[in-house]
Short mmCIF file of C-alpha atoms and ligand atoms in Angstrom, two decimals:
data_model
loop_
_atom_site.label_atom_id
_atom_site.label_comp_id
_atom_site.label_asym_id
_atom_site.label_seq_id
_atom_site.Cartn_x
_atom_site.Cartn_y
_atom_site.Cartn_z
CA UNK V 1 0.00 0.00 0.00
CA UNK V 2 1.25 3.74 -0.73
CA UNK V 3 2.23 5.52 2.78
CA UNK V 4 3.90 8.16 3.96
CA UNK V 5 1.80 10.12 2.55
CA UNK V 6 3.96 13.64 3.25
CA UNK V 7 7.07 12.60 2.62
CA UNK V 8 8.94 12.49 -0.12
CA UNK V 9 12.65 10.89 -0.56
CA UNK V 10 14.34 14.30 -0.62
CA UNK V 11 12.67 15.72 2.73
CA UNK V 12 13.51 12.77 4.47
CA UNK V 13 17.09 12.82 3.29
CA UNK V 14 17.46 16.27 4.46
CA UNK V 15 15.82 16.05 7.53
CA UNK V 16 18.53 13.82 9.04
CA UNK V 17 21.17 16.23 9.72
CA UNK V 18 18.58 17.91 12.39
CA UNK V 19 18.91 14.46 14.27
CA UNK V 20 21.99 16.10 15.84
CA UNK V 21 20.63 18.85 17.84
CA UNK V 22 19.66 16.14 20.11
CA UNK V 23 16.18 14.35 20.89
CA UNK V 24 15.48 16.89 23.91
CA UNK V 25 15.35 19.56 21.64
CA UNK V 26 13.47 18.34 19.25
CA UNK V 27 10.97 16.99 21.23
CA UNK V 28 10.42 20.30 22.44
CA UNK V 29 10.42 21.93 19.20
CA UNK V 30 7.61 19.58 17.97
CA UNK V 31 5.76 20.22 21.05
CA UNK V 32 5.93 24.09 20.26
CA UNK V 33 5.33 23.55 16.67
CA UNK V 34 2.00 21.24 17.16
CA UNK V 35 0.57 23.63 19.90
CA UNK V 36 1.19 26.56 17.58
CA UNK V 37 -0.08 24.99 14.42
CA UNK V 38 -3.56 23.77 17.16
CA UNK V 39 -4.12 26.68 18.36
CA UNK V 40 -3.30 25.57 22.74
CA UNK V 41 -1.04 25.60 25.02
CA UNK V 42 2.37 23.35 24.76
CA UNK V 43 1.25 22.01 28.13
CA UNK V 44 -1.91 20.57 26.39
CA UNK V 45 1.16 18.30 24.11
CA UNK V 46 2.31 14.84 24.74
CA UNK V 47 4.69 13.01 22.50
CA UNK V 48 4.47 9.35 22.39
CA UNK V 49 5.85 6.60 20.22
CA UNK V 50 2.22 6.12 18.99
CA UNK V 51 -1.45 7.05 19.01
CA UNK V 52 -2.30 3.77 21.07
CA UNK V 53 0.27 5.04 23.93
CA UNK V 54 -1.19 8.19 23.54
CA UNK V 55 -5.08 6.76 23.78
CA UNK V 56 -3.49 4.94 26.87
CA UNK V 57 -2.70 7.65 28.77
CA UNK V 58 -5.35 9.69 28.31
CA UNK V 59 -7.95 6.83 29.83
CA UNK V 60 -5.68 6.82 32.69
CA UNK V 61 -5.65 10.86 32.67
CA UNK V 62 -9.35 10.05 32.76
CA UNK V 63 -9.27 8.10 36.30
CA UNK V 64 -10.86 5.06 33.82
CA UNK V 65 -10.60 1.76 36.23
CA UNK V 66 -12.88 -1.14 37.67
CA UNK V 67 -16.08 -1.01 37.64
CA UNK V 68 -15.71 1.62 34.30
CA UNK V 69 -16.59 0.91 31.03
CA UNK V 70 -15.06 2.23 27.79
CA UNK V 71 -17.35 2.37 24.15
CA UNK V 72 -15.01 1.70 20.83
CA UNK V 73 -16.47 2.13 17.75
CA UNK V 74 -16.75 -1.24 16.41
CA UNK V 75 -15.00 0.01 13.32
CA UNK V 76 -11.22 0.75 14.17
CA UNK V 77 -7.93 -1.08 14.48
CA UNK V 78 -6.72 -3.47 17.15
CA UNK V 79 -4.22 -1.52 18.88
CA UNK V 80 -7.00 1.14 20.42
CA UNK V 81 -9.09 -2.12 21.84
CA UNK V 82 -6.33 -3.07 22.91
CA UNK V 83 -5.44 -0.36 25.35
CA UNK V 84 -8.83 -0.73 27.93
CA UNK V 85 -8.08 -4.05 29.62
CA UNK V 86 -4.53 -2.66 31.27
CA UNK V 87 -7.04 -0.51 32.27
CA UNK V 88 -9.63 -2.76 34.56
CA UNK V 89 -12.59 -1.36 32.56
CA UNK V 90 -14.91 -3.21 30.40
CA UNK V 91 -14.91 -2.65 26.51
CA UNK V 92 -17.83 -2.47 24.54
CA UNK V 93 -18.57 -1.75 20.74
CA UNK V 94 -20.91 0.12 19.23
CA UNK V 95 -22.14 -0.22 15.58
CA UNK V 96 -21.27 2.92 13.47
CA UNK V 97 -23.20 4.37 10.41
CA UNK V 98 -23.04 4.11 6.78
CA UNK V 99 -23.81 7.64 6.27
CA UNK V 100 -21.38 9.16 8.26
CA UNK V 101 -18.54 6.31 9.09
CA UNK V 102 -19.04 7.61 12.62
CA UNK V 103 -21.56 6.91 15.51
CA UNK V 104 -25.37 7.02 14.87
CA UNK V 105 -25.76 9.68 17.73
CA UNK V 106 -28.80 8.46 18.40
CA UNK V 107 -27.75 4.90 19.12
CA UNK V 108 -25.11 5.90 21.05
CA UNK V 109 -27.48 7.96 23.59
CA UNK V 110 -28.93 4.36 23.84
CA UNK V 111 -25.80 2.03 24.50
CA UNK V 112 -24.05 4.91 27.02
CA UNK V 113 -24.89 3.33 30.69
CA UNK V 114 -24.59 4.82 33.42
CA UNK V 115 -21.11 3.22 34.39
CA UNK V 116 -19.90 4.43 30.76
CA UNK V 117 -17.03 6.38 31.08
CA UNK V 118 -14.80 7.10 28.67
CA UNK V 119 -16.69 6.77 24.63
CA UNK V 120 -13.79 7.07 21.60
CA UNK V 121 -15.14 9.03 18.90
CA UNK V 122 -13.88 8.00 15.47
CA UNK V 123 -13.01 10.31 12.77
CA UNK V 124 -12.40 7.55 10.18
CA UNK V 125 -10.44 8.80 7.60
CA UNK V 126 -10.01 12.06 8.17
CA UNK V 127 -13.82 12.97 8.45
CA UNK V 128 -14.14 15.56 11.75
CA UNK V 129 -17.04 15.55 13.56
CA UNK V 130 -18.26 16.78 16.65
CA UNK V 131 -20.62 14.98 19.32
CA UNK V 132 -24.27 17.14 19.70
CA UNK V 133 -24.49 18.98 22.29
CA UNK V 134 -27.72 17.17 24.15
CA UNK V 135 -25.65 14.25 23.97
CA UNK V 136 -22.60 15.28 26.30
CA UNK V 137 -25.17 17.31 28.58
CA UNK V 138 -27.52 14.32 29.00
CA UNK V 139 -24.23 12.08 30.12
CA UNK V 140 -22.25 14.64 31.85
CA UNK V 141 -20.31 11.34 33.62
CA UNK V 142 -18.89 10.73 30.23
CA UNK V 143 -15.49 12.22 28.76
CA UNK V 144 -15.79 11.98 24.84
CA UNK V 145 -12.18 11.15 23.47
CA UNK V 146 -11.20 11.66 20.16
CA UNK V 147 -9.48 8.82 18.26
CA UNK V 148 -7.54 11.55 15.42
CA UNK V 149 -5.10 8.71 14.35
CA UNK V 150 -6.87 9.72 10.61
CA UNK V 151 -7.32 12.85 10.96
CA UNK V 152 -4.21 15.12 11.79
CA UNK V 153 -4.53 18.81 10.77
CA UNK V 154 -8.62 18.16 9.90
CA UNK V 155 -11.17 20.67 10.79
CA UNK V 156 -14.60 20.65 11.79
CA UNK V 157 -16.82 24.19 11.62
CA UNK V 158 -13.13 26.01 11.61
CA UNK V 159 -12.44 23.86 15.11
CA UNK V 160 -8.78 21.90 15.00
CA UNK V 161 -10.22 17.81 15.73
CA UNK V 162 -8.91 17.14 19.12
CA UNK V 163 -9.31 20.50 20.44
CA UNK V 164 -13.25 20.53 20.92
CA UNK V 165 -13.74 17.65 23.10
CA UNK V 166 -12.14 15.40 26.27
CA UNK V 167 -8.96 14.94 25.04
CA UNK V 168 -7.77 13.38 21.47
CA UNK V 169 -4.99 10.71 20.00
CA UNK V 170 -3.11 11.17 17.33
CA UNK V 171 -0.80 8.85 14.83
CA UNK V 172 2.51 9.51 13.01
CA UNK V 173 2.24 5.99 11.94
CA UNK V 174 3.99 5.34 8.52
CA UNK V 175 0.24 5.74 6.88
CA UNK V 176 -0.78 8.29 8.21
CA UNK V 177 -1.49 12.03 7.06
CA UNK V 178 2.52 12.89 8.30
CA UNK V 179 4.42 10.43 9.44
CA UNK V 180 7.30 9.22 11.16
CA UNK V 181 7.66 6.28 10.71
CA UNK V 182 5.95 5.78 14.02
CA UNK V 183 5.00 8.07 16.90
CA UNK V 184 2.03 9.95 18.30
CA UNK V 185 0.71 12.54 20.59
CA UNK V 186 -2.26 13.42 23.27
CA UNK V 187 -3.81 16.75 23.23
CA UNK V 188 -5.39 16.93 26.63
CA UNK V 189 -8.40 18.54 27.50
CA UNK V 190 -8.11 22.54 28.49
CA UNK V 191 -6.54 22.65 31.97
CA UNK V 192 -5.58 19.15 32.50
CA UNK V 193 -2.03 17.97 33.34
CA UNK V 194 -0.73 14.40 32.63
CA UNK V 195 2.77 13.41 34.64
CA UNK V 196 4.92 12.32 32.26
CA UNK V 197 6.76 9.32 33.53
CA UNK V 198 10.22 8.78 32.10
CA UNK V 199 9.43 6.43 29.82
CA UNK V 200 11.89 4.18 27.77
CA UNK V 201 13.61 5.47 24.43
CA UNK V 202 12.72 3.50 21.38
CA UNK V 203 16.38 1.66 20.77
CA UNK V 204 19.17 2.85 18.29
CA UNK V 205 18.36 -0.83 16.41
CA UNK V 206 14.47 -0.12 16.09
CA UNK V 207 15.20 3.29 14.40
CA UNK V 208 17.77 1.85 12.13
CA UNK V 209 14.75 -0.22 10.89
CA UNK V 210 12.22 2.75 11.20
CA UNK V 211 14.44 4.48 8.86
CA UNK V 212 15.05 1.54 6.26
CA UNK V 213 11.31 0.49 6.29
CA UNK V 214 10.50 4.23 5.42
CA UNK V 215 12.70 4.38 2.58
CA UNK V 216 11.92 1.65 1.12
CA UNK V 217 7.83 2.88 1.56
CA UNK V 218 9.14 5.75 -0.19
CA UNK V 219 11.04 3.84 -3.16
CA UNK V 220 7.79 2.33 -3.96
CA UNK V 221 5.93 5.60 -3.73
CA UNK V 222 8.28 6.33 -7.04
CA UNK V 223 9.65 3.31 -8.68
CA UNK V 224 7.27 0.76 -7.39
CA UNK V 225 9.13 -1.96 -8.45
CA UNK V 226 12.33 -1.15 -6.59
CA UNK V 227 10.29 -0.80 -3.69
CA UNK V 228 8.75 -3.82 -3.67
CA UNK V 229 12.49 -5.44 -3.74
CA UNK V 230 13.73 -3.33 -1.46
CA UNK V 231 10.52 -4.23 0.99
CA UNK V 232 11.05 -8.04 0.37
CA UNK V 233 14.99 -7.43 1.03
CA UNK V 234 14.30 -6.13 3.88
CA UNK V 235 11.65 -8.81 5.25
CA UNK V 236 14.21 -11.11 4.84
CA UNK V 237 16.82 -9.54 6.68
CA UNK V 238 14.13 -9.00 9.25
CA UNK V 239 14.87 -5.45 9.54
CA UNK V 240 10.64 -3.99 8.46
CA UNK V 241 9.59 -1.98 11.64
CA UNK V 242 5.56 -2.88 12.74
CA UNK V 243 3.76 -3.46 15.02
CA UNK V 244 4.53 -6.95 16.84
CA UNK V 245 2.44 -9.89 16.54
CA UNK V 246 1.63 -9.95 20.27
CA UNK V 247 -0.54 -6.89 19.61
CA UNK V 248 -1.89 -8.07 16.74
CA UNK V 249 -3.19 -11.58 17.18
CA UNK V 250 -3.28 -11.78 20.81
CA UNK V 251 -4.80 -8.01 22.35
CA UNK V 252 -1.78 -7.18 24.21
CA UNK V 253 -1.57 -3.50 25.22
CA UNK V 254 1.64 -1.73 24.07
CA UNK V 255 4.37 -0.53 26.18
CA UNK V 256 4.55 3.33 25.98
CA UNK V 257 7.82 4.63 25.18
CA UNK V 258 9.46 8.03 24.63
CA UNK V 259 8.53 9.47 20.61
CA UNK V 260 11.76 8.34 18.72
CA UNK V 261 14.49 11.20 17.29
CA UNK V 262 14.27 10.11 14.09
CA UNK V 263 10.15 11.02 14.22
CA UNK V 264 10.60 14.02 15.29
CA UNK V 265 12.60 15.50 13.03
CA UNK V 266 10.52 13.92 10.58
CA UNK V 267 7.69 15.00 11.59
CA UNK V 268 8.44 18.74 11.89
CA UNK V 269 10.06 18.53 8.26
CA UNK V 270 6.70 17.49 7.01
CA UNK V 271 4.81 20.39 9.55
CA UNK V 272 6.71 23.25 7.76
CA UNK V 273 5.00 22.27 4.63
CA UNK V 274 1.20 21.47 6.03
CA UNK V 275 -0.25 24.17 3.98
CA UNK V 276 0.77 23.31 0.64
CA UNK V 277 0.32 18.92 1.25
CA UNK V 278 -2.97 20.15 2.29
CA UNK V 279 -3.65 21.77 -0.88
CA UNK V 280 -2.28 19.09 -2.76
CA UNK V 281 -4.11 16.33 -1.16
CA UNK V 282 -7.58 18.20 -1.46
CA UNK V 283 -6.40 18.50 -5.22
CA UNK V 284 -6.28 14.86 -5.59
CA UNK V 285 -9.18 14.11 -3.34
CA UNK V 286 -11.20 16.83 -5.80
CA UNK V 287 -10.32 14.51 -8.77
CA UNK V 288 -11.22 11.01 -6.84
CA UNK V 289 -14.57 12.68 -6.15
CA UNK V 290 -15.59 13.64 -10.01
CA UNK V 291 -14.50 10.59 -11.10
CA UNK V 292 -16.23 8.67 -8.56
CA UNK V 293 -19.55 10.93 -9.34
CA UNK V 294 -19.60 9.41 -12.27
CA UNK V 295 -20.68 5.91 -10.44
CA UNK V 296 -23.70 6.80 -8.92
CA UNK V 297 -23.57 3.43 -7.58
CA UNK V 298 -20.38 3.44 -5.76
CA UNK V 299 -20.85 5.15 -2.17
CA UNK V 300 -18.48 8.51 -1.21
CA UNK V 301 -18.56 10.53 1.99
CA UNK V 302 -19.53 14.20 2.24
CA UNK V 303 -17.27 15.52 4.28
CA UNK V 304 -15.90 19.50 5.39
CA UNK V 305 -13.77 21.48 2.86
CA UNK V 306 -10.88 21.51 5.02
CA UNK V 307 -10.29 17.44 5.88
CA UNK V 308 -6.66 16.12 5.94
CA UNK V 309 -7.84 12.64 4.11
CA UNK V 310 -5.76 9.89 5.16
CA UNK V 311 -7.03 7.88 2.15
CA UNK V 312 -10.05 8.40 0.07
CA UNK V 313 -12.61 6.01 0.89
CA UNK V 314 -14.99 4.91 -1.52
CA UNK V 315 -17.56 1.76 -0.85
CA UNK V 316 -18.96 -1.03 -3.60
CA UNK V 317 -23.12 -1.61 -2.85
CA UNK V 318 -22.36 -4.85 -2.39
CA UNK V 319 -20.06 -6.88 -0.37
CA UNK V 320 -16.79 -8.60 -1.81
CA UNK V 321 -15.52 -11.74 -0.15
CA UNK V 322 -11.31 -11.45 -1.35
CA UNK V 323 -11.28 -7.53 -0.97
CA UNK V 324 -7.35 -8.09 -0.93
CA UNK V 325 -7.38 -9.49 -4.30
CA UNK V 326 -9.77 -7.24 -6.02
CA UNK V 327 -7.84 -3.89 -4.26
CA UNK V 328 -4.99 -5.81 -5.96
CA UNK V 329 -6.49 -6.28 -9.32
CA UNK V 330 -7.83 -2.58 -9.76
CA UNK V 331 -4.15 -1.64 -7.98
CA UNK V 332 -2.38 -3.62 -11.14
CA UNK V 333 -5.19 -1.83 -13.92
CA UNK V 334 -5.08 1.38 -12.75
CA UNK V 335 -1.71 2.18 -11.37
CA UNK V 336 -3.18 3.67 -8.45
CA UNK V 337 -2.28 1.87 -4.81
CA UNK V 338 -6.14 0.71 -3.86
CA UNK V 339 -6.21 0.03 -0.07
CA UNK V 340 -8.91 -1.89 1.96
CA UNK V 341 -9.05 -0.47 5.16
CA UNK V 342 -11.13 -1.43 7.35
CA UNK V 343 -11.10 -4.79 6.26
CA UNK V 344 -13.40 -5.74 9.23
CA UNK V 345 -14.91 -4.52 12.00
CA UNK V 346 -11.66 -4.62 14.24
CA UNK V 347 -9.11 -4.37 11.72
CA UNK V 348 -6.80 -5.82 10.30
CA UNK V 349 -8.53 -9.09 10.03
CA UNK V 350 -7.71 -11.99 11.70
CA UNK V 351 -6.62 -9.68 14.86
CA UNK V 352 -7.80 -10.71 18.69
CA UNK V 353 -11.61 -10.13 18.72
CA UNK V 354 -11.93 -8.63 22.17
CA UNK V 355 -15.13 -10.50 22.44
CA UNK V 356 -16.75 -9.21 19.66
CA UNK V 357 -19.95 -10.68 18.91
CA UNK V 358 -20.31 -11.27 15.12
CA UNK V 359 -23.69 -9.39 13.70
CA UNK V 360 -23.31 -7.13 16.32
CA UNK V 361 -22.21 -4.44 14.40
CA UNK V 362 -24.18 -4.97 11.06
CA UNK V 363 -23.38 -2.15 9.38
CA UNK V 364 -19.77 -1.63 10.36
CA UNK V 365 -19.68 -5.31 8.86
CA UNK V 366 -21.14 -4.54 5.66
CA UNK V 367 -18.69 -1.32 5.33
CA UNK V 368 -15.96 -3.29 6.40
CA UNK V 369 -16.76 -5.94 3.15
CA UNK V 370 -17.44 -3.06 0.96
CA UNK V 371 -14.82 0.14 1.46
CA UNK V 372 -12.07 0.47 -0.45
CA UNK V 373 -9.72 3.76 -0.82
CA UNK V 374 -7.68 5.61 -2.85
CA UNK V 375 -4.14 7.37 -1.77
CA UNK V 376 -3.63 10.42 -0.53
CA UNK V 377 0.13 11.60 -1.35
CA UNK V 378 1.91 13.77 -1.86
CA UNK V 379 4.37 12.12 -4.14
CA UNK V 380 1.56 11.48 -6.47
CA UNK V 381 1.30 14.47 -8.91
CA UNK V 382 -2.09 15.57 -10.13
CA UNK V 383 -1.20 15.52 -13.81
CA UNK V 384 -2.23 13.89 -17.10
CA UNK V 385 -0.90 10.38 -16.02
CA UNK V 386 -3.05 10.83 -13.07
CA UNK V 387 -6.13 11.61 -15.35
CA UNK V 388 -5.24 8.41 -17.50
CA UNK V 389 -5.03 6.12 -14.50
CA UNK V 390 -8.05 7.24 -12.89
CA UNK V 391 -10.32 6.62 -16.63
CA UNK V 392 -8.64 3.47 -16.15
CA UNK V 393 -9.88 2.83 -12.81
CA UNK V 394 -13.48 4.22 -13.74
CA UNK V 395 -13.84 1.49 -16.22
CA UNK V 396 -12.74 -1.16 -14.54
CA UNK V 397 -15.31 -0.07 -11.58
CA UNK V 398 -18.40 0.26 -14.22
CA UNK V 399 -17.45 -3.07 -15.49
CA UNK V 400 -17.30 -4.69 -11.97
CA UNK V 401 -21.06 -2.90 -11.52
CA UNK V 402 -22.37 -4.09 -14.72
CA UNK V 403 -21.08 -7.72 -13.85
CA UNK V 404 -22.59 -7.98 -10.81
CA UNK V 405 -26.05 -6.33 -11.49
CA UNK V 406 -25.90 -9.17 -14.67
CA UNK V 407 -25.59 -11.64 -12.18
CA UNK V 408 -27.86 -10.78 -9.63
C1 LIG F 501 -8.28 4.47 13.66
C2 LIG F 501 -6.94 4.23 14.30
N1 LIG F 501 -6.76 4.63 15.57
C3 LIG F 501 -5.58 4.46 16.20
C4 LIG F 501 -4.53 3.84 15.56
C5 LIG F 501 -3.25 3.64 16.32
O1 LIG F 501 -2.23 4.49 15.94
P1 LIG F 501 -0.72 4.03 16.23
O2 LIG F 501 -0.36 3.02 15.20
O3 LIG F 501 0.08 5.28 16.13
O4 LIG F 501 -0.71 3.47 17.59
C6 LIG F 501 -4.69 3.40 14.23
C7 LIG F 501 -3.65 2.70 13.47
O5 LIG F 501 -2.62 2.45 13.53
C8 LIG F 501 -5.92 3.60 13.59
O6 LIG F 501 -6.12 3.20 12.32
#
């Protein structure tokens, strides 16, 4: 799948030399540079190695424990599941909406209880949204948290996501909106303080991989084929950087540790150009749209003028069992790097369930066999070859639609 979606080869390259000013200071710069860019105080900043560390600490800024019980949207990756049972709480999903790819707020008014505690609000995507009003004064016991891991840099009625509610989690994840490779941050609520504990530093060895598993992400961004070489050199050599298996298949919470040098500096490279990846991506996201209008039948998402897309998310009406193969098939005709996120209702699939009750979630299931998305990157030029590739991905769509309505 294309990632790193705003960085290119050459910004990475000369980002490195700021590696030797020293991890305290850029920490500290970031921290500056995200508050600025957000609009709060630097106290209201907390680094992390990821947005699941991140989500971690905010239930525990929270007071979340026994007795508590924490709602995840039951359409979202393992890792933020798997942060609640450190936590003594009880997890429970709720079914999202077609319409919206977040909560129905009306069935959420129904499945808050009144030992609910903490609910994470998805912004799948990149889609900002904000939770009514009624609701959060009708279950005042509730902090609303935003899971941002999508949706860096979106807004929502001119409001930064993550500023307007109890808290938010962000992701530098290699595929996310910027990314370093990995990393994260909290923005905590006006006026409340989280202790930082020293935490450990991701090692030397880890962001040796980090930085080889980026560049070779970024190979196949431009020479796809030389990517996918370097990726399988590297698999061999055992040197890709992801998440472990442990989290994966089996639930296990991850062990917070301190957001890695090589991040940072990454990270701010790709801050100093938000406004014109922004502009860019809403360029290409423009295009996906009008092409996509022209398939009545294929679902798209309204969504506010100024959303940082992760990935542009477009759903079949009807479900498709290998959605692997067929993102791989209109991948290999088009040119353009289809993804299938969500690919079920705790993604990816095949991860630990967390006792999820299949049919529980019906529409969150029938998304999750249906979605499919298109990149949003910057290394991706909105040019004639991108017109070409998209006509060719329009009529391989309208043939897949005219098969399947011939059949049915
Ligand atoms: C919706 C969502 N939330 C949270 C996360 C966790 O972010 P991180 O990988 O930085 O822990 C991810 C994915 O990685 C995600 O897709």
């Amino acid at each position: 799948m294309l990632t790193a979606n705003s960085l290119t080869l050459g910004r990475l390259l000369l980002a490195l030399p700021g590696m030797l000013a020293g991890r305290r200071y850029q920490r500290r710069a970031l921290s500056r540079e995200l508050a600025a860019l957000l609009q709060v105080d630097d106290s209201r900043i907390v680094l992390y190695d990821s947005g699941r560390a991140a989500f971690a600490a905010l239930l525990q800024l929270h007071g979340v424990g026994p007795g508590d019980e924490v709602i995840v949207p039951a359409f979202t990756c393992v890792v933020v599941p798997n942060q609640v049972p450190p936590s003594g709480a009880t997890l429970r999903f709720v079914d999202i909406q077609r319409g919206s790819l977040g909560y129905d707020w009306q069935m959420l008014d129904i499945a808050i209880r009144r030992h609910t505690r903490v609910v994470v609000v998805p912004h799948n995507f990149g889609i900002a949204c904000e939770v009514p009003t009624w609701l959060r004064e009708k279950h005042r016991q509730v902090r609303f948290v935003d899971d941002a891991a999508h949706g860096f840099a979106s807004r929502c009625a001119g409001q930064w996501l993550g500023s307007y509610h109890d808290g938010a989690f962000f992701s530098f994840e290699y595929s996310k909106n910027l990314t370093g490779g990995i990393g994260g941050f909290a923005l905590l609520p006006a006026g409340d303080y989280l202790p930082q504990p020293a935490l450990p530093e991701v090692s030397c060895a880890d962001q040796w991989r980090l930085l080889a598993t980026l560049k070779a992400h970024l190979l196949s961004a431009r020479w796809p084929l030389l990517g996918r070489i370097a990726m399988a050199l590297l698999r061999r050599l055992r040197l890709i950087y992801r998440s472990g298996d442990h989290e994966v298949l089996d639930g296990a919470p991850h062990p917070a540790r301190e957001l890695p040098l090589l991040s940072a500096v990454l990270i701010r490279a790709q801050l100093a150009r938000l406004p014109a990846t922004l502009a860019h991506k809403q360029q290409l996201a423009a295009r996906y749209r009008a092409m996509l209008d022209t398939l009545p039948d294929i679902a798209q998402w309204q969504a506010p003028a100024d959303t940082h897309w992760v990935r542009y998310p477009f759903a079949l009406p009807f479900p498709v069992v290998d959605k692997a193969r067929l993102a791989r098939e209109l991948t290999a005709v088009s040119g353009l790097a289809i993804g299938v996120w969500f690919d079920d209702v705790i993604h990816p699939a095949g991860s630990f369930r967390h006792g999820y009750q299949p049919r529980s979630a019906p529409h969150a299931e029938a998304l999750a066999a249906s979605v499919f998305n298109l990149p949003l990157n910057i290394n991706l030029a909105v040019d004639d070859a991108l017109a070409h590739k998209l006509q060719r991905l329009q009529q391989a769509l309208a043939q897949l639609l005219r098969q399947q309505k011939e059949s049915a």
